[in-house]
Coordinates of C-alpha atoms in Angstrom, one line a residue:
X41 CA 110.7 84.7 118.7
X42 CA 112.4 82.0 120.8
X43 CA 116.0 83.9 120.0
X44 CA 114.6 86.9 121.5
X45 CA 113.2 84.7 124.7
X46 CA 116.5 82.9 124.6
X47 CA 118.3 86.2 124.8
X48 CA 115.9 87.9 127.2
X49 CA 116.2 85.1 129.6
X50 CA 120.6 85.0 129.4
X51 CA 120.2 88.4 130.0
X52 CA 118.2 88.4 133.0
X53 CA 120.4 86.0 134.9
X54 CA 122.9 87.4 134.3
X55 CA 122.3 91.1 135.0
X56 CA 119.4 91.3 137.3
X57 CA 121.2 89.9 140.6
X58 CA 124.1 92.1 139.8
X59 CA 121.7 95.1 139.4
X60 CA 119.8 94.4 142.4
X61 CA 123.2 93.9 144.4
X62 CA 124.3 97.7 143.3
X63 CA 120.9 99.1 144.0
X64 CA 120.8 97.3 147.8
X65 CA 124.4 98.4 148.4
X66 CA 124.1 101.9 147.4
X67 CA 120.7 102.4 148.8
X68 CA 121.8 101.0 152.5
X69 CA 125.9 102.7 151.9
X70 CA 123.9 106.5 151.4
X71 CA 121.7 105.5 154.2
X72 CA 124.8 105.1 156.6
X73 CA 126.2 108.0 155.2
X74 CA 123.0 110.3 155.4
X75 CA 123.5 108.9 159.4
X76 CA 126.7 109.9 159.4
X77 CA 126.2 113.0 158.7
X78 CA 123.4 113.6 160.8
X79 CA 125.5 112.5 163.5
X80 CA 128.6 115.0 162.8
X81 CA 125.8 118.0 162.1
X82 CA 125.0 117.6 165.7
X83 CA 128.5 117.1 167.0
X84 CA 130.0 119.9 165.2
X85 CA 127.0 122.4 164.7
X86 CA 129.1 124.7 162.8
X87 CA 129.4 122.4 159.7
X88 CA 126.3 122.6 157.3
X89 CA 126.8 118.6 156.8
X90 CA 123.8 118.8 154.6
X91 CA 124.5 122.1 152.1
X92 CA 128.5 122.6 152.1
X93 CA 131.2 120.3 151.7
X94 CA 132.7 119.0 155.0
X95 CA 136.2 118.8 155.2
X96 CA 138.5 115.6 153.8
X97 CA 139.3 114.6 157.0
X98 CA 135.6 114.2 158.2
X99 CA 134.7 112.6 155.3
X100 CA 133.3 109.3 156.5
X101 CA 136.2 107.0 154.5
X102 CA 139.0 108.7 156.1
X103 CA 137.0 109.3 160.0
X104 CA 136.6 105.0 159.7
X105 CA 140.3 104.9 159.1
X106 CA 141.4 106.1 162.6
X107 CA 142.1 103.8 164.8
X108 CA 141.3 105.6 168.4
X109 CA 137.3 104.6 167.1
X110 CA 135.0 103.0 169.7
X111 CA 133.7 99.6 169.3
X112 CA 130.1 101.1 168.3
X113 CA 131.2 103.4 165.8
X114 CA 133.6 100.7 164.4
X115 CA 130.9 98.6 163.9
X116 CA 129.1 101.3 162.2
X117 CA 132.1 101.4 159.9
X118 CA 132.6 98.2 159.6
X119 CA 129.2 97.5 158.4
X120 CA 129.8 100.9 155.6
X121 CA 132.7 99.3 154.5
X122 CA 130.9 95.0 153.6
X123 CA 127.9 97.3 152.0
X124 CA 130.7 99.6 149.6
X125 CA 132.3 95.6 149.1
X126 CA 129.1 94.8 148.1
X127 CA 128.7 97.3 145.8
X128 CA 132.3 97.1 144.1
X129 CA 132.1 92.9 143.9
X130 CA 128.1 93.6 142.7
X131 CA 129.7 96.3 139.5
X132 CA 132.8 93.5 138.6
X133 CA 130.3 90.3 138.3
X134 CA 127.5 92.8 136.5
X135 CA 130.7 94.1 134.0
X136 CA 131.9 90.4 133.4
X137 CA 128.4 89.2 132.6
X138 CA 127.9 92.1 129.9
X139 CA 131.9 90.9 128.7
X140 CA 131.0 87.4 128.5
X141 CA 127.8 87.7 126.9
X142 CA 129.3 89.6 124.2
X143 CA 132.6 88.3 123.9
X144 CA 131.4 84.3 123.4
X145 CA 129.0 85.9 119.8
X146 CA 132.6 87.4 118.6
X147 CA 134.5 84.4 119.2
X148 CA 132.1 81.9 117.1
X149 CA 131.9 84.9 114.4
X150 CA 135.8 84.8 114.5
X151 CA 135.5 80.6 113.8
X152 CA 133.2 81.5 111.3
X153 CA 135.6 82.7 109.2
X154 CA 138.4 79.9 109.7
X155 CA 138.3 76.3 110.1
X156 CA 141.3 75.9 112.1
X157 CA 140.7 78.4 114.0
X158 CA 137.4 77.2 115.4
X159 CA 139.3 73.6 115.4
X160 CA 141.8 75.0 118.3
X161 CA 139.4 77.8 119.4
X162 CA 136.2 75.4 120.4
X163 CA 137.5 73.2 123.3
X164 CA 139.1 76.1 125.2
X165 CA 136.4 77.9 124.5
X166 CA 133.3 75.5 125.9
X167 CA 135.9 75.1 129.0
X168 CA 135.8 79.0 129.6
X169 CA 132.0 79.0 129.3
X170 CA 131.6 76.1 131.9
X171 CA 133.8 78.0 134.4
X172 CA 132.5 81.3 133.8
X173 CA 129.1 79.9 134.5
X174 CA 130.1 78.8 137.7
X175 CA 132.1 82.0 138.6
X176 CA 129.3 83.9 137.9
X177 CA 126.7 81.4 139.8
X178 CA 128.9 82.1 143.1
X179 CA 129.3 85.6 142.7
X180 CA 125.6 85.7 142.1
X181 CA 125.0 83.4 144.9
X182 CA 127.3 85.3 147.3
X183 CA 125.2 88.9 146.0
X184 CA 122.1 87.5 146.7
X185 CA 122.8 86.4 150.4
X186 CA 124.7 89.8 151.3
X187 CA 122.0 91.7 149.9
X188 CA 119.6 90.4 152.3
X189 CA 121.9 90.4 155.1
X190 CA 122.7 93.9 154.8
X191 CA 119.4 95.0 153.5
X192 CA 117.0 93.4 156.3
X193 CA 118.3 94.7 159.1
X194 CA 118.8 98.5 157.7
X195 CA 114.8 98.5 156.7
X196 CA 113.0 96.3 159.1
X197 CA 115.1 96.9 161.7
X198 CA 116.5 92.7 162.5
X199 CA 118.3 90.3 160.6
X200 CA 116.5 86.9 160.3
X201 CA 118.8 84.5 160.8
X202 CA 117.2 81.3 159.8
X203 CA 116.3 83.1 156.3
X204 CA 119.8 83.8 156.3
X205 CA 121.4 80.4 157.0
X206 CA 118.6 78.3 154.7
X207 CA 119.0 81.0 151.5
X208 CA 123.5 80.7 152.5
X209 CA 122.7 76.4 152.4
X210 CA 120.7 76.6 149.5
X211 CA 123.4 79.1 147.6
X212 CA 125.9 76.7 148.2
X213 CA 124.3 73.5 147.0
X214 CA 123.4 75.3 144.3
X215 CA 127.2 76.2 143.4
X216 CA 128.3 72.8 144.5
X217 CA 125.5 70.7 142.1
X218 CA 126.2 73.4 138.9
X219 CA 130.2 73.1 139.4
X220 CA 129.7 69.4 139.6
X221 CA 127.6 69.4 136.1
X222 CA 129.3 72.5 134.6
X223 CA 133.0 71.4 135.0
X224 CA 132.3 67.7 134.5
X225 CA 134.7 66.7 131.9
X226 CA 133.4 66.8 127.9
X227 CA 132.8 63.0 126.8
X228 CA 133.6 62.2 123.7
X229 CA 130.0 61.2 122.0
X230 CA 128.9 58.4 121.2
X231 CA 127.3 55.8 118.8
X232 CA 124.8 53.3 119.7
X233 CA 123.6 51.3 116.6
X234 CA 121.2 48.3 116.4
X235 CA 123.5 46.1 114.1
X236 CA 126.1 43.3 114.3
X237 CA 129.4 43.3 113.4
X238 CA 130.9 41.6 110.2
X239 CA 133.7 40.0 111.3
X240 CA 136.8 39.5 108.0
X241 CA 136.9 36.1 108.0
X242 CA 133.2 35.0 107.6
X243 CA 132.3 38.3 105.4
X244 CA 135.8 38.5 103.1
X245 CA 133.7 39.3 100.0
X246 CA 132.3 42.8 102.1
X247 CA 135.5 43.6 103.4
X248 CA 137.7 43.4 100.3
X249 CA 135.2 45.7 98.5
X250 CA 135.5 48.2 101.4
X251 CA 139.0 47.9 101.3
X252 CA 139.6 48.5 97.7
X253 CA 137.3 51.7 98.2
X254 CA 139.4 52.9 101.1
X255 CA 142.6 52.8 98.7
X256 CA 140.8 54.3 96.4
X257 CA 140.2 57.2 98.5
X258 CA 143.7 57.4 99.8
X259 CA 142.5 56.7 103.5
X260 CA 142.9 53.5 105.8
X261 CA 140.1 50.9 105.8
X262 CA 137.7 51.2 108.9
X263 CA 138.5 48.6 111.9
X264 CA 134.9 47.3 112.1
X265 CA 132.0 46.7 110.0
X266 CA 128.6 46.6 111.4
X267 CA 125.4 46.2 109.3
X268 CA 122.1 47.3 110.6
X269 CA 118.5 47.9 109.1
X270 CA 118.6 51.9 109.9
X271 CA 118.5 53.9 106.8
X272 CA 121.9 55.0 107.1
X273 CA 125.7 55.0 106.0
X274 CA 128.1 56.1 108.4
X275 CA 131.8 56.4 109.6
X276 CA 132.7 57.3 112.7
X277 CA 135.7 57.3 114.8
X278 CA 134.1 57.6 118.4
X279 CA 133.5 54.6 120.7
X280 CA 130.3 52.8 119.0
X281 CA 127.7 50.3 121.1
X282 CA 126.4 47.4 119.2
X283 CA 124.4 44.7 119.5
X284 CA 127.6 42.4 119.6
X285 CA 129.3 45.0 122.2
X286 CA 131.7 47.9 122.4
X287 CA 133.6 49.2 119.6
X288 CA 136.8 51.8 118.9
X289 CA 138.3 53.2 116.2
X290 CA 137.2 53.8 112.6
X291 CA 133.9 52.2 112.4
X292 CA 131.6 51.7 108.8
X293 CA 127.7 51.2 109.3
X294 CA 126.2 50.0 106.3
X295 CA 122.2 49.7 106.1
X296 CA 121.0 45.9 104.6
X297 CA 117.9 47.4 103.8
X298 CA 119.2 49.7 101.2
X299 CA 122.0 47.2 100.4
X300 CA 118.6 45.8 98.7
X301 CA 117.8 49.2 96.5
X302 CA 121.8 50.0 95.8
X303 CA 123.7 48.8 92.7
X304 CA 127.4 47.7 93.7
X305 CA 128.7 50.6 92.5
X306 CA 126.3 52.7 93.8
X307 CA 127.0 51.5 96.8
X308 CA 130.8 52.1 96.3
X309 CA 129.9 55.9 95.6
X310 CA 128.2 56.1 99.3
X311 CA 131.3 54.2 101.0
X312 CA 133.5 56.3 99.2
X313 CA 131.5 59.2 100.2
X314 CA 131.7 58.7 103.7
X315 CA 135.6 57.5 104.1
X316 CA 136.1 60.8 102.1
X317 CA 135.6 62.5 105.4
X318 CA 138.9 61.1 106.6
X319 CA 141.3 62.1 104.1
X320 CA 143.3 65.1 103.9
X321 CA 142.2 68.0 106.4
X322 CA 138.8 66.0 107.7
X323 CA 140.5 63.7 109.2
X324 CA 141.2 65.9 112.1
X325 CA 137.9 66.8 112.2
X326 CA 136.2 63.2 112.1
X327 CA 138.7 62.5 114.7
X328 CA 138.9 65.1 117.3
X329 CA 136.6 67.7 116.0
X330 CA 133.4 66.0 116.1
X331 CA 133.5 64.1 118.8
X332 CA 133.5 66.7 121.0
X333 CA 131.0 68.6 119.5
X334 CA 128.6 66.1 120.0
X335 CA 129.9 65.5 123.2
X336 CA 129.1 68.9 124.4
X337 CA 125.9 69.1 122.6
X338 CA 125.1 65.8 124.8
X339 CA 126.4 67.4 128.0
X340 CA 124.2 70.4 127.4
X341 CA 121.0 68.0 126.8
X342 CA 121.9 66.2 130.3
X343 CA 122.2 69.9 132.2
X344 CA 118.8 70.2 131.0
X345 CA 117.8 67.0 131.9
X346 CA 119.5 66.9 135.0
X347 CA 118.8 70.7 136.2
X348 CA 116.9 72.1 134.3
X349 CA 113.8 72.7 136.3
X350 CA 116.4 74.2 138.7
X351 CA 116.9 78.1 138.9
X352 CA 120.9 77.4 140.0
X353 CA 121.0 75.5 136.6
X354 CA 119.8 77.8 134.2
X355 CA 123.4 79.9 134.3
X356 CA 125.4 76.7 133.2
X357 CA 122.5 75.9 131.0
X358 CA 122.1 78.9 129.1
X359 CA 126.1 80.5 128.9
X360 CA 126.7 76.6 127.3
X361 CA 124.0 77.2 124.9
X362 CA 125.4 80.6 124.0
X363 CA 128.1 79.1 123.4
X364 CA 127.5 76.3 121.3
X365 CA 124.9 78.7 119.4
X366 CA 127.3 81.5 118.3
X367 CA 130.1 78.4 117.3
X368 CA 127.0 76.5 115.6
X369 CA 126.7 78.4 112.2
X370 CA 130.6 77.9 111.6
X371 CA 130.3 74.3 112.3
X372 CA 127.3 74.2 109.4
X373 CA 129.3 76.2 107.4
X374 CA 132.5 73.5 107.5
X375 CA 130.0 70.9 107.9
X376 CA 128.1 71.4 104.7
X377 CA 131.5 72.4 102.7
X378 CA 132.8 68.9 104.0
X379 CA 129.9 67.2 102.8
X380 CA 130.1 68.5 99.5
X381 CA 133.4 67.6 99.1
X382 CA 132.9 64.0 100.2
X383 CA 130.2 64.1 97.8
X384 CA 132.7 65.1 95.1
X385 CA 135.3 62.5 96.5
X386 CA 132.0 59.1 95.9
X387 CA 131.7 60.9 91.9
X388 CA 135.1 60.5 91.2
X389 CA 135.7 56.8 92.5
X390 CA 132.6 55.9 90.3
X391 CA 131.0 58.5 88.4
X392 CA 128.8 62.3 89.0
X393 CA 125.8 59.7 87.5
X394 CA 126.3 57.1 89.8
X395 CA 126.6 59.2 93.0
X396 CA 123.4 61.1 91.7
X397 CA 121.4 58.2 92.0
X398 CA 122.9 56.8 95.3
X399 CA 122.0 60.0 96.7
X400 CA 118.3 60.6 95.3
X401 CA 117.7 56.9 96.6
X402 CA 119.1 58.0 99.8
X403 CA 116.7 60.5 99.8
X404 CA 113.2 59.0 98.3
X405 CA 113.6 55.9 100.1
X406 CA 114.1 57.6 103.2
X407 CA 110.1 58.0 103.0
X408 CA 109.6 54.0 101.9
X409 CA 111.6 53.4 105.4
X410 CA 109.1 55.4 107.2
X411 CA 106.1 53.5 106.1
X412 CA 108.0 50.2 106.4
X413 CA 108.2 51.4 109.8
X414 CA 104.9 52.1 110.6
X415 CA 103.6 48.6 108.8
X416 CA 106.4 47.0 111.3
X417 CA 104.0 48.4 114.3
X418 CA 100.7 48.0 112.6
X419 CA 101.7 44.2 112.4
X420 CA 103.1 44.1 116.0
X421 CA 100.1 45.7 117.1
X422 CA 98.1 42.5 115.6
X423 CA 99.9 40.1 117.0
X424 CA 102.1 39.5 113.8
X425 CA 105.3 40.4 112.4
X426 CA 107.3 40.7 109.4
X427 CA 110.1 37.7 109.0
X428 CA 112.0 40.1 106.6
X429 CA 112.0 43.8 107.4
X430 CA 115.0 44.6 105.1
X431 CA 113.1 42.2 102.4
X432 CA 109.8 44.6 102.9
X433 CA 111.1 47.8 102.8
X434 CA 112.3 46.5 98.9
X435 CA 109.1 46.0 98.1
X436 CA 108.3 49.2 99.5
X437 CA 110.5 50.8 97.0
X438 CA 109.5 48.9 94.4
X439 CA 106.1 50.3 94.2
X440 CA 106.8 54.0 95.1
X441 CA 104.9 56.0 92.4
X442 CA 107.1 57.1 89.4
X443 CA 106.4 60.9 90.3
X444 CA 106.8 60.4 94.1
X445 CA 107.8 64.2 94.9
X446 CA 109.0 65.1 92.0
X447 CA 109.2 68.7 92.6
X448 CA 109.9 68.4 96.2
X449 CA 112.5 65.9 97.0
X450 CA 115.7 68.1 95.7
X451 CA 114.9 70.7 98.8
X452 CA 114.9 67.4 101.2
X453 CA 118.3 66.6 103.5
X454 CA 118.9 62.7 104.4
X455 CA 119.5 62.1 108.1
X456 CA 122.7 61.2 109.7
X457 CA 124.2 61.1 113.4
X458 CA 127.4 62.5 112.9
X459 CA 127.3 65.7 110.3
X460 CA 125.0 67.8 108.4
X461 CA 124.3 67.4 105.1
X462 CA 123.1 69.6 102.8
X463 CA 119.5 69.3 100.6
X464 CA 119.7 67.3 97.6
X465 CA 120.1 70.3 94.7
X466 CA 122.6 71.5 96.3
X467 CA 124.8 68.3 96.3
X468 CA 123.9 67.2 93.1
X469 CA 125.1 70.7 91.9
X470 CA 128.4 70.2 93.4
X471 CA 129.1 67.0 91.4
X472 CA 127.4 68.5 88.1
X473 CA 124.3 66.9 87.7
X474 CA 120.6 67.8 86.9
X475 CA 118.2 66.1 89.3
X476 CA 115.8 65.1 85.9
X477 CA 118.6 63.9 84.1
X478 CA 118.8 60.7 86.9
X479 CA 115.2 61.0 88.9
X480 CA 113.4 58.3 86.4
X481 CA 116.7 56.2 86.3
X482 CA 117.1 56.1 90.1
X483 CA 113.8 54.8 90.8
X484 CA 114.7 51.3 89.1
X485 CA 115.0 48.8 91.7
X486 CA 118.4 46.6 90.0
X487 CA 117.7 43.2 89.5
X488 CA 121.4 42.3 89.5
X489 CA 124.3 43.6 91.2
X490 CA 122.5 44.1 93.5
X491 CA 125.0 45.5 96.8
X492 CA 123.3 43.0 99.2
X493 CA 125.0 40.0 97.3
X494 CA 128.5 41.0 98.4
X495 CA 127.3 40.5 102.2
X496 CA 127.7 36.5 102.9
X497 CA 124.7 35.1 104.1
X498 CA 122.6 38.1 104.3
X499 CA 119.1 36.9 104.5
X500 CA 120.1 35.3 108.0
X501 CA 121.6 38.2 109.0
X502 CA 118.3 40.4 107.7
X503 CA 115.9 37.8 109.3
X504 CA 117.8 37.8 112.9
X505 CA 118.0 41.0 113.0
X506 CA 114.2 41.5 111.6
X507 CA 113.2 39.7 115.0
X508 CA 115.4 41.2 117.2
X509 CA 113.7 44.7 116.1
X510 CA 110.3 43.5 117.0
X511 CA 111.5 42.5 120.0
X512 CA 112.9 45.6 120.7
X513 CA 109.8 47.4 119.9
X514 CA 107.5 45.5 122.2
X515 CA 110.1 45.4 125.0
X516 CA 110.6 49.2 125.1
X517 CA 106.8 49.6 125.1
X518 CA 106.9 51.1 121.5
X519 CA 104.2 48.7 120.6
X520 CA 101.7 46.6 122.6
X521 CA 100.6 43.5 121.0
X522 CA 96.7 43.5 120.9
X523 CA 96.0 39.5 121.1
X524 CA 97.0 36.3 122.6
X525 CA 98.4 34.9 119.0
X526 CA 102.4 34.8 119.4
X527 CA 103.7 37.3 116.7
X528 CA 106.5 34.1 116.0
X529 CA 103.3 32.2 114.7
X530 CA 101.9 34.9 112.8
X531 CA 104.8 36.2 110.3
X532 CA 104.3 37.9 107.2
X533 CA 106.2 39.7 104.4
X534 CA 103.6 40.5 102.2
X535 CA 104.3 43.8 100.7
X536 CA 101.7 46.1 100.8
X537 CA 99.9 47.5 97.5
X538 CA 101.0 50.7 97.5
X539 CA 103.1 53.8 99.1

């Protein structure tokens, strides 16, 4: 249903202005002819102007091309030949609208079938959306101001010219503003991250366990660590805001909270996993691909933020989103085949077991993360707060029921911010393993090992950033705390009974 509105709507700004423009210019052209030849049946009563065909030379294109006219009559021509220029600029926009619309579907089919090809076909492309939207806002612009003017005065007899002048000034903000937003340069997306950075020298044990994965791999180590309490593992190679400021390069974001749940090698499965994604052929697209995906996906959001209660806006918003639409299943379609192959790239540097049960904690404890969550706010909310968040959310896990989804969890897909990744069957099918054959196994919180113990002083790192997450949460209004009791003198990490 919201396909068909999505298409119904494209359509309709982009054809009905056109239409209207050929029906206004060809109802007020065969109106000055049907003068015309009113005008020559009474000059020369011996031509049926009506019934028979008048001879070439009278016909009213060649009589407005002599030059021995009078000023009234070449006004009368004058105005003939804006309303046929009407007509002739309303059929080019209407046929480049129809081209457009169907040419941007063939193009992401044609990606669809190619990697490269939508690696060197996307940027050009999103640029030839973005100023085809604003062609096609001026032309439509300029269509809808001519109409009136030549329409108003033919049926009511007098042209309005304050209608005229305010619809001309709102026609051209409205093409100024969308070619402002439209052809505003793609940024390059970017991260923002609650975490701080591990620097080498006071985390050495972290980064020589990173680096040894990266040579496994056959990639270069990132530049920057950060660790963080979101669920998440991540490289990236866009620009990345932190807590300890602004990052470039290659750029590894490891979660402390599931540090906690992973085995070391476990771990080294997930890093492997995800600085698979720049060796061979991916490193292109970590590096350049990517980045400007999200970028434009980001500049789409702001058009809608920005205009898109704005009629003017709607063009720009909806040709980008065509756009991005027809080049979005070949993007999945590389996306998920990337993924799998990273996934194959974390079994080999430790084992198909050991990946299997990275991933299913990935995905079960994704859940245990949500609660801890919500008992984050519910203790917020009294006036208290948790000393240890990454601490809780172990204890979480520790008491999630031995059948916890069972039967649902392999159709589940992990979050991330920077690719898609398939549900869980299908990437423990690609590495060759059964989801019973490690579900039990995976739910076994280690005791040692533990991937938290290569991070140097990790339960200060947990604890600051512990506090500075409340404090984010009542700051941004997230939470409101309900008493007078300071939530500093009212800590807890008491794990709750059960999931």
């Amino acid at each position: 249903m919201k396909k068909i509105k999505f298409w119904a709507i494209l359509i309709g700004l982009s054809l009905i202005i056109p239409i209207m423009g050929i029906t206004v210019s060809n109802l007020v052209s065969n109106g000055y002819h049907k003068l015309y030849l009113e005008v020559l049946g009474d000059r020369l009563p011996g031509i049926d102007s009506i019934n028979s065909k008048i001879p070439e030379a009278l016909d009213i294109g060649n009589f407005c091309k002599d030059s021995n006219l009078s000023n009234t009559t070449l006004d009368f021509c004058n105005q003939y030949f804006q309303v046929k220029y009407l007509n002739y600029a309303s059929i080019i926009t209407l046929f480049y609208s129809i081209f457009i619309i169907l040419l941007i579907p063939i193009l992401g089919r044609i990606a669809a079938k190619n990697r490269n090809i939508l690696f060197w076909l996307f940027r050009p492309g999103l640029f030839f959306s973005q100023i085809s939207s604003v062609i096609l806002v001026a032309a439509n612009s300029a269509i809808l101001v001519f109409s009136i003017y030549f329409a108003e005065p033919y049926y009511f007899g007098r042209l309005h010219y304050g209608i005229i002048l305010g619809v001309s000034i709102a026609a051209l903000i409205a093409v100024i503003s969308v070619s402002i937003k439209a052809l505003s340069p793609i940024k390059r997306a970017e991260a923002r991250v609650f975490g701080k950075i591990l620097y080498k020298n006071a985390y050495p044990k972290i980064w020589q366990f990173i680096e040894s994965i990266a040579k496994q791999t056959g990639t270069t180590p990132p530049d920057t660590i950060i660790v963080g309490l979101e669920p998440t593992f991540f490289v990236t190679q866009t620009k990345v805001i932190c807590l300890d400021g602004e990052i470039s390069g290659k750029t590894l974001f490891i979660s402390l909270p599931f540090c906690r749940v992973l085995e070391q090698d476990e771990l080294q499965s997930i890093v492997g996993h995800e600085l698979g994604h720049f060796v061979g052929d991916d490193t292109k697209w970590s590096q350049k691909f990517y980045p400007i995906y999200r970028g434009s996906i980001e500049t789409l959001a702001t058009l809608h933020t920005h205009g898109g209660e704005s009629v003017a806006f709607l063009p720009a918003i909806y040709f980008m989103s065509l756009f991005i639409f027809s080049f979005e299943k070949a993007e999945k379609e590389i996306g998920r085949e990337r993924e799998l192959n990273a996934d194959r790239l974390g079994a080999k540097i430790s084992s198909p077991t050991i990946m299997a049960k990275a991933l299913l904690k990935a995905h079960i404890y994704q859940h245990a993360w949500q609660f801890t969550q919500d008992k984050i706010k519910e203790a917020l909310n009294n006036g208290k707060q948790i000393i240890n968040i990454s601490s809780f959310f172990s204890s979480v896990c520790e008491l999630t029921p031995s059948d916890f989804m069972k039967d649902e969890i392999g159709k589940s897909s992990t979050t991330h911010p920077t690719d898609t990744h398939p549900p869980l069957l299908t990437r423990l099918d690609s590495i060759g393993i059964q989801l019973s054959s490690v579900y039990a196994d995976s739910l076994k919180i280690p005791t040692s090992n533990l991937a938290i113990d290569l991070i140097e002083n990790s339960l200060k790192l947990e604890e600051e950033l512990s506090e500075l997450e409340h404090y984010k949460l009542v700051k941004s209004g997230v939470v409101t705390i309900n008493n007078e009791s300071s939530p500093d003198n009212n800590a807890t990490n008491e794990a709750p009974v059960s999931t």
